[in-house]
């Protein structure tokens, strides 16, 4: 069995795909639209973004609205530089930061938490 796709629920698939495209450099799928957008990743991994009516963003770290998904990324330009770049693209930074010096927890524009780490 091989993982080939990960799909995130959101209110605006094209906007969330644009955020992750800028953040990762992945190529947009040519048939992306307002209902379902995607990015073609390395080794055939596809990241999809599907529109959900009445989407509610996760409320991490509490679980009033569960986090639904948690992505982790490694960064090569250092945590401070990567964080600043991602915040500039529209990411958020929750007050709760459980990773200490090893990484940072951020949220994408739709509220999904994700981590960045140097290794």
Backbone as ProteinMPNN parsed JSONL, in Angstrom:
{"seq_chain_A": "XXXXXXXXXXXXXXXXXXXXXXXXXXXXXXXXXXXXXXXXXXXXXXXXXXXXXXXXXXXXXXXXXXXXXXXXXXXXXXXXXXXXXXXXXXXXXXXXXXXXXXXXXXXXXXXXXXXXXXX", "coords_chain_A": {"N_chain_A": [[0.846, -1.166, 0.0], [0.516, 2.223, -0.802], [0.742, 5.593, 0.094], [-0.962, 8.083, -1.604], [-2.392, 10.452, -1.694], [-3.455, 13.309, 0.158], [-6.071, 15.041, 1.612], [-7.476, 18.128, 2.472], [-10.139, 19.63, 4.216], [-11.856, 22.717, 3.627], [-12.894, 26.185, 3.349], [-12.273, 27.641, 1.081], [-10.873, 26.334, -1.506], [-9.051, 27.117, -3.619], [-7.675, 29.32, -2.537], [-6.444, 28.161, -0.28], [-4.87, 26.217, -1.507], [-3.168, 27.938, -2.917], [-1.756, 29.132, -0.788], [-0.32, 26.875, 0.248], [1.097, 26.227, -2.057], [2.787, 28.446, -2.365], [4.169, 28.166, 0.034], [5.454, 25.664, -0.198], [6.373, 25.285, -2.813], [5.286, 23.434, -4.52], [3.673, 22.168, -7.489], [0.675, 23.448, -8.97], [-2.301, 21.552, -9.546], [-3.588, 21.086, -12.788], [-6.367, 21.023, -13.181], [-7.584, 22.287, -11.065], [-10.164, 23.875, -9.191], [-12.829, 25.976, -7.88], [-14.185, 24.229, -6.235], [-12.572, 22.007, -5.731], [-9.193, 21.855, -5.298], [-5.734, 21.257, -6.06], [-2.34, 20.156, -5.38], [0.548, 18.949, -6.916], [2.765, 16.742, -5.587], [6.058, 15.653, -4.47], [7.335, 12.465, -5.509], [4.9, 11.531, -6.41], [2.935, 12.155, -4.528], [-0.097, 13.673, -3.8], [-1.634, 16.667, -2.794], [-4.694, 17.659, -1.736], [-7.461, 20.006, -1.681], [-10.551, 20.504, -0.492], [-13.73, 22.025, -0.925], [-15.957, 22.743, 1.677], [-19.178, 23.119, 2.776], [-20.172, 25.464, 5.239], [-17.758, 25.261, 6.676], [-15.751, 24.745, 9.533], [-13.071, 25.972, 11.238], [-10.309, 24.236, 12.774], [-9.773, 24.249, 16.336], [-7.288, 24.233, 17.63], [-5.058, 24.426, 20.446], [-7.101, 23.242, 21.922], [-9.924, 20.976, 21.764], [-12.444, 21.687, 20.867], [-13.321, 22.138, 18.266], [-12.085, 19.607, 16.519], [-8.651, 19.048, 15.443], [-8.451, 17.699, 12.99], [-6.428, 17.168, 11.088], [-2.87, 17.004, 10.833], [-0.058, 18.335, 9.605], [3.445, 17.923, 8.962], [6.494, 19.575, 8.338], [9.853, 19.799, 7.168], [12.364, 22.3, 7.38], [14.882, 24.195, 5.736], [16.015, 26.655, 5.96], [16.229, 27.587, 8.534], [14.391, 27.952, 11.598], [13.378, 30.501, 12.443], [13.509, 32.121, 10.115], [11.925, 30.61, 8.341], [9.479, 30.593, 9.715], [8.864, 33.356, 9.712], [8.561, 33.787, 6.945], [6.353, 32.125, 6.373], [4.373, 33.224, 8.039], [4.149, 35.657, 6.758], [2.918, 34.782, 4.451], [0.401, 34.275, 5.302], [-0.018, 32.448, 7.342], [-0.851, 31.481, 10.722], [0.167, 31.858, 14.182], [-0.202, 29.935, 16.876], [-0.541, 30.576, 20.392], [0.182, 28.513, 22.143], [2.967, 26.544, 22.174], [4.311, 23.649, 21.907], [6.723, 22.416, 21.148], [9.161, 23.485, 21.827], [12.568, 24.358, 21.292], [12.842, 22.705, 19.128], [10.985, 22.918, 17.09], [8.172, 24.574, 15.496], [4.707, 25.264, 15.872], [2.331, 26.115, 13.584], [-0.535, 27.624, 11.977], [-2.461, 27.039, 9.059], [-4.085, 29.227, 6.605], [-6.728, 28.296, 6.726], [-6.951, 27.324, 9.236], [-5.878, 24.821, 9.927], [-3.557, 23.075, 11.913], [-0.001, 22.93, 11.576], [3.371, 21.695, 11.628], [6.694, 23.005, 11.695], [10.054, 22.077, 11.394], [13.592, 21.687, 11.908], [14.761, 19.272, 11.433]], "CA_chain_A": [[0.0, 0.0, 0.0], [1.299, 3.444, -0.937], [-0.032, 6.813, 0.263], [-0.867, 8.877, -2.825], [-3.08, 11.733, -1.599], [-3.953, 13.852, 1.422], [-7.031, 16.083, 1.266], [-7.895, 18.961, 3.589], [-11.383, 20.374, 4.078], [-11.681, 24.153, 3.79], [-13.946, 27.01, 2.752], [-11.811, 28.198, -0.19], [-9.799, 25.467, -1.979], [-8.032, 27.8, -4.415], [-6.853, 30.142, -1.641], [-5.596, 27.304, 0.548], [-3.863, 25.65, -2.416], [-2.186, 28.999, -3.199], [-0.906, 29.238, 0.395], [0.615, 25.754, 0.293], [1.979, 26.317, -3.214], [3.831, 29.417, -2.014], [4.955, 27.648, 1.154], [6.223, 24.461, -0.524], [6.874, 25.266, -4.183], [4.655, 22.366, -5.297], [2.973, 22.628, -8.69], [-0.785, 23.298, -8.911], [-2.93, 20.611, -10.469], [-4.196, 21.916, -13.845], [-7.834, 21.035, -13.14], [-8.055, 22.86, -9.806], [-11.248, 24.843, -9.327], [-13.353, 26.494, -6.62], [-14.707, 23.13, -5.417], [-11.479, 21.111, -5.366], [-7.908, 22.27, -5.858], [-4.693, 20.332, -5.634], [-0.926, 20.378, -5.671], [1.281, 17.725, -7.22], [3.944, 16.689, -4.74], [7.16, 14.764, -4.81], [7.103, 11.021, -5.474], [3.518, 11.243, -6.737], [1.993, 12.516, -3.48], [-1.009, 14.75, -4.175], [-2.298, 17.328, -1.674], [-5.948, 18.218, -2.219], [-8.181, 20.954, -0.838], [-11.938, 20.416, -0.941], [-14.652, 22.989, -0.325], [-16.963, 22.18, 2.562], [-20.153, 24.115, 3.233], [-20.146, 25.736, 6.682], [-16.491, 24.801, 7.229], [-15.338, 25.287, 10.831], [-11.637, 25.779, 11.43], [-9.909, 23.583, 14.014], [-9.511, 25.172, 17.444], [-6.102, 23.705, 18.309], [-4.839, 23.075, 20.948], [-8.27, 22.577, 22.503], [-10.575, 20.103, 20.8], [-13.83, 22.079, 20.632], [-13.384, 21.681, 16.88], [-10.848, 18.833, 16.41], [-7.68, 19.525, 14.455], [-8.761, 17.037, 11.732], [-5.23, 16.772, 10.356], [-1.682, 17.728, 11.287], [1.049, 18.133, 8.672], [4.771, 18.299, 9.458], [7.436, 19.926, 7.284], [11.193, 20.207, 7.562], [12.799, 23.541, 6.74], [16.339, 24.26, 5.648], [16.489, 28.025, 6.153], [16.136, 27.935, 9.942], [13.019, 28.118, 12.074], [12.951, 31.902, 12.466], [13.289, 32.583, 8.738], [10.775, 29.89, 7.789], [8.285, 31.11, 10.386], [8.579, 34.705, 9.201], [8.064, 33.659, 5.574], [5.019, 31.534, 6.406], [3.464, 34.227, 8.601], [3.939, 36.614, 5.676], [2.014, 34.19, 3.469], [-0.934, 34.169, 5.875], [-0.103, 31.477, 8.434], [-1.005, 32.009, 12.071], [1.009, 31.2, 15.181], [-0.892, 29.787, 18.153], [0.248, 30.887, 21.587], [0.702, 27.248, 22.674], [4.074, 26.034, 21.371], [4.81, 22.518, 22.692], [7.924, 21.781, 20.608], [10.38, 24.127, 22.316], [13.534, 24.766, 20.262], [12.871, 21.712, 18.058], [10.071, 23.234, 16.002], [7.091, 25.529, 15.73], [3.384, 24.925, 15.392], [1.65, 27.227, 12.924], [-1.808, 27.229, 11.384], [-2.645, 27.562, 7.707], [-5.179, 30.204, 6.585], [-8.009, 27.661, 7.044], [-6.909, 26.938, 10.632], [-5.256, 23.523, 10.181], [-2.219, 23.194, 12.465], [1.099, 22.197, 10.966], [4.646, 21.933, 12.291], [7.94, 23.136, 10.954], [11.203, 21.66, 12.185], [14.817, 21.685, 11.109], [15.107, 17.891, 11.061]], "C_chain_A": [[0.898, 1.237, 0.0], [0.368, 4.651, -0.779], [0.15, 7.685, -0.966], [-1.553, 10.242, -2.724], [-3.474, 12.038, -0.16], [-4.873, 14.993, 1.033], [-7.478, 16.807, 2.526], [-9.228, 19.626, 3.265], [-11.089, 21.855, 4.302], [-12.847, 24.891, 3.154], [-13.569, 27.474, 1.346], [-10.623, 27.378, -0.716], [-8.699, 26.192, -2.761], [-7.12, 28.648, -3.537], [-5.929, 29.28, -0.796], [-4.525, 26.617, -0.293], [-2.782, 26.679, -2.724], [-1.237, 29.188, -2.016], [0.129, 28.125, 0.405], [1.54, 25.731, -0.92], [3.125, 27.28, -2.916], [4.748, 28.876, -0.921], [5.891, 26.519, 0.743], [6.869, 24.461, -1.903], [6.278, 24.158, -5.033], [3.848, 22.961, -6.449], [1.46, 22.437, -8.557], [-1.279, 22.268, -9.926], [-3.701, 21.418, -11.508], [-5.722, 21.964, -13.815], [-8.387, 21.547, -11.813], [-9.162, 23.857, -10.084], [-11.759, 25.219, -7.942], [-13.912, 25.403, -5.706], [-13.604, 22.208, -4.91], [-10.218, 21.564, -6.074], [-6.841, 21.302, -5.355], [-3.305, 20.777, -6.026], [-0.282, 19.02, -5.907], [2.59, 17.742, -6.456], [5.001, 15.743, -5.254], [6.727, 13.304, -4.699], [5.637, 10.664, -5.691], [2.504, 11.603, -5.666], [1.208, 13.759, -3.883], [-1.616, 15.337, -2.906], [-3.522, 18.032, -2.237], [-6.614, 19.11, -1.188], [-9.625, 20.974, -1.338], [-12.823, 21.383, -0.178], [-15.707, 22.244, 0.471], [-17.885, 23.316, 2.982], [-20.059, 24.252, 4.752], [-18.893, 25.183, 7.366], [-16.197, 25.507, 8.554], [-13.871, 24.954, 11.039], [-11.35, 25.057, 12.742], [-9.584, 24.625, 15.091], [-8.334, 24.697, 18.285], [-5.501, 24.746, 19.234], [-6.058, 22.454, 21.632], [-8.982, 21.793, 21.403], [-12.061, 20.418, 20.641], [-14.192, 21.746, 19.187], [-12.074, 20.936, 16.659], [-9.945, 19.304, 15.269], [-7.83, 18.853, 13.096], [-7.533, 16.476, 11.033], [-4.064, 17.566, 10.918], [-0.539, 17.367, 10.343], [2.351, 18.57, 9.329], [5.707, 18.505, 8.275], [8.807, 20.182, 7.888], [11.557, 21.452, 6.763], [14.315, 23.599, 6.767], [16.88, 25.642, 5.968], [16.389, 28.497, 7.596], [14.7, 28.232, 10.34], [12.545, 29.565, 12.021], [12.634, 32.416, 11.064], [12.069, 31.905, 8.124], [9.478, 30.396, 8.412], [7.908, 32.484, 9.836], [8.0, 34.64, 7.79], [6.631, 33.139, 5.563], [3.992, 32.491, 7.005], [3.153, 35.294, 7.555], [2.996, 36.107, 4.598], [0.591, 34.032, 4.004], [-1.101, 33.118, 6.95], [-0.353, 32.209, 9.747], [-0.069, 31.27, 13.007], [0.246, 31.14, 16.502], [0.037, 30.125, 19.32], [0.909, 29.628, 22.145], [1.741, 26.689, 21.71], [4.757, 24.889, 22.115], [6.16, 21.953, 22.255], [9.228, 22.39, 21.098], [11.266, 24.576, 21.165], [13.546, 23.836, 19.062], [11.979, 22.057, 16.881], [9.032, 24.241, 16.42], [5.791, 24.94, 15.208], [2.771, 26.201, 14.83], [0.292, 26.727, 12.458], [-1.889, 27.815, 9.981], [-3.833, 28.535, 7.707], [-6.563, 29.613, 6.867], [-8.046, 27.144, 8.476], [-6.292, 25.598, 10.942], [-3.863, 23.731, 10.786], [-1.211, 22.404, 11.643], [2.381, 22.586, 11.687], [5.741, 22.194, 11.281], [9.077, 22.779, 11.904], [12.421, 21.639, 11.288], [15.27, 20.278, 10.766], [14.021, 16.954, 11.514]], "O_chain_A": [[1.905, 1.291, 0.707], [-0.67, 4.728, -1.437], [1.279, 8.0, -1.341], [-1.326, 11.105, -3.573], [-3.784, 11.142, 0.625], [-4.503, 15.831, 0.209], [-7.817, 16.177, 3.528], [-9.418, 20.13, 2.158], [-10.191, 22.21, 5.065], [-13.69, 24.282, 2.495], [-14.447, 27.679, 0.507], [-9.476, 27.698, -0.401], [-7.52, 25.894, -2.57], [-5.912, 28.691, -3.769], [-4.761, 29.62, -0.61], [-3.393, 26.452, 0.162], [-1.603, 26.333, -2.788], [-0.039, 29.384, -2.216], [1.323, 28.389, 0.552], [2.669, 25.254, -0.813], [4.288, 26.974, -3.179], [5.958, 29.101, -0.949], [7.0, 26.414, 1.268], [7.817, 23.712, -2.138], [6.719, 23.954, -6.164], [3.401, 24.106, -6.388], [1.005, 21.393, -8.09], [-0.732, 22.142, -11.022], [-4.407, 22.357, -11.141], [-6.31, 22.883, -14.387], [-9.538, 21.271, -11.476], [-9.121, 24.592, -11.071], [-11.173, 24.817, -6.937], [-14.093, 25.641, -4.512], [-13.684, 21.689, -3.796], [-10.178, 21.647, -7.301], [-7.03, 20.617, -4.349], [-3.117, 21.647, -6.877], [-0.543, 18.062, -5.179], [3.421, 18.63, -6.642], [4.866, 15.124, -6.309], [5.862, 12.959, -3.895], [5.172, 9.626, -5.221], [1.31, 11.379, -5.867], [1.791, 14.775, -4.261], [-2.064, 14.593, -2.034], [-3.408, 18.895, -3.107], [-6.37, 18.992, 0.013], [-9.897, 21.404, -2.46], [-12.698, 21.547, 1.035], [-16.276, 21.254, 0.011], [-17.431, 24.346, 3.481], [-19.885, 23.26, 5.46], [-18.957, 24.698, 8.496], [-16.375, 26.72, 8.674], [-13.48, 23.787, 11.017], [-12.072, 25.245, 13.721], [-9.171, 25.742, 14.782], [-8.38, 24.754, 19.513], [-5.432, 25.907, 18.829], [-6.055, 21.252, 21.899], [-8.656, 21.948, 20.226], [-12.853, 19.532, 20.319], [-15.235, 21.15, 18.917], [-11.025, 21.578, 16.612], [-10.403, 19.872, 14.277], [-7.359, 19.414, 12.107], [-7.605, 15.4, 10.44], [-4.246, 18.674, 11.422], [-0.108, 16.215, 10.296], [2.359, 19.481, 10.156], [5.716, 17.716, 7.33], [8.915, 20.719, 8.991], [11.12, 21.632, 5.626], [14.951, 23.112, 7.702], [18.076, 25.795, 6.22], [16.459, 29.699, 7.853], [13.898, 28.699, 9.532], [11.42, 29.828, 11.596], [11.612, 33.069, 10.852], [11.266, 32.559, 7.458], [8.49, 30.603, 7.708], [6.742, 32.731, 9.53], [7.053, 35.36, 7.474], [5.789, 33.654, 4.828], [2.86, 32.56, 6.527], [2.025, 35.78, 7.476], [2.35, 36.896, 3.909], [-0.322, 33.694, 3.25], [-2.215, 32.906, 7.431], [-0.096, 33.408, 9.862], [0.429, 30.193, 12.68], [0.066, 32.159, 17.169], [1.254, 29.97, 19.225], [2.064, 29.668, 22.571], [1.426, 26.393, 20.557], [5.691, 25.13, 22.88], [6.698, 21.082, 22.938], [10.3, 21.858, 20.808], [10.774, 25.114, 20.173], [14.197, 24.141, 18.063], [12.188, 21.547, 15.78], [9.016, 24.703, 17.561], [5.782, 24.206, 14.22], [2.701, 27.228, 15.506], [0.006, 25.533, 12.538], [-1.447, 28.938, 9.737], [-4.522, 28.652, 8.721], [-7.482, 30.355, 7.212], [-9.056, 26.584, 8.901], [-6.18, 25.244, 12.116], [-3.065, 24.486, 10.232], [-1.526, 21.35, 11.089], [2.473, 23.661, 12.28], [5.721, 21.677, 10.164], [9.053, 23.142, 13.08], [12.306, 21.581, 10.064], [16.101, 20.111, 9.873], [14.118, 15.746, 11.299]]}, "name": "protein", "num_of_chains": 1, "seq": "XXXXXXXXXXXXXXXXXXXXXXXXXXXXXXXXXXXXXXXXXXXXXXXXXXXXXXXXXXXXXXXXXXXXXXXXXXXXXXXXXXXXXXXXXXXXXXXXXXXXXXXXXXXXXXXXXXXXXXX"}
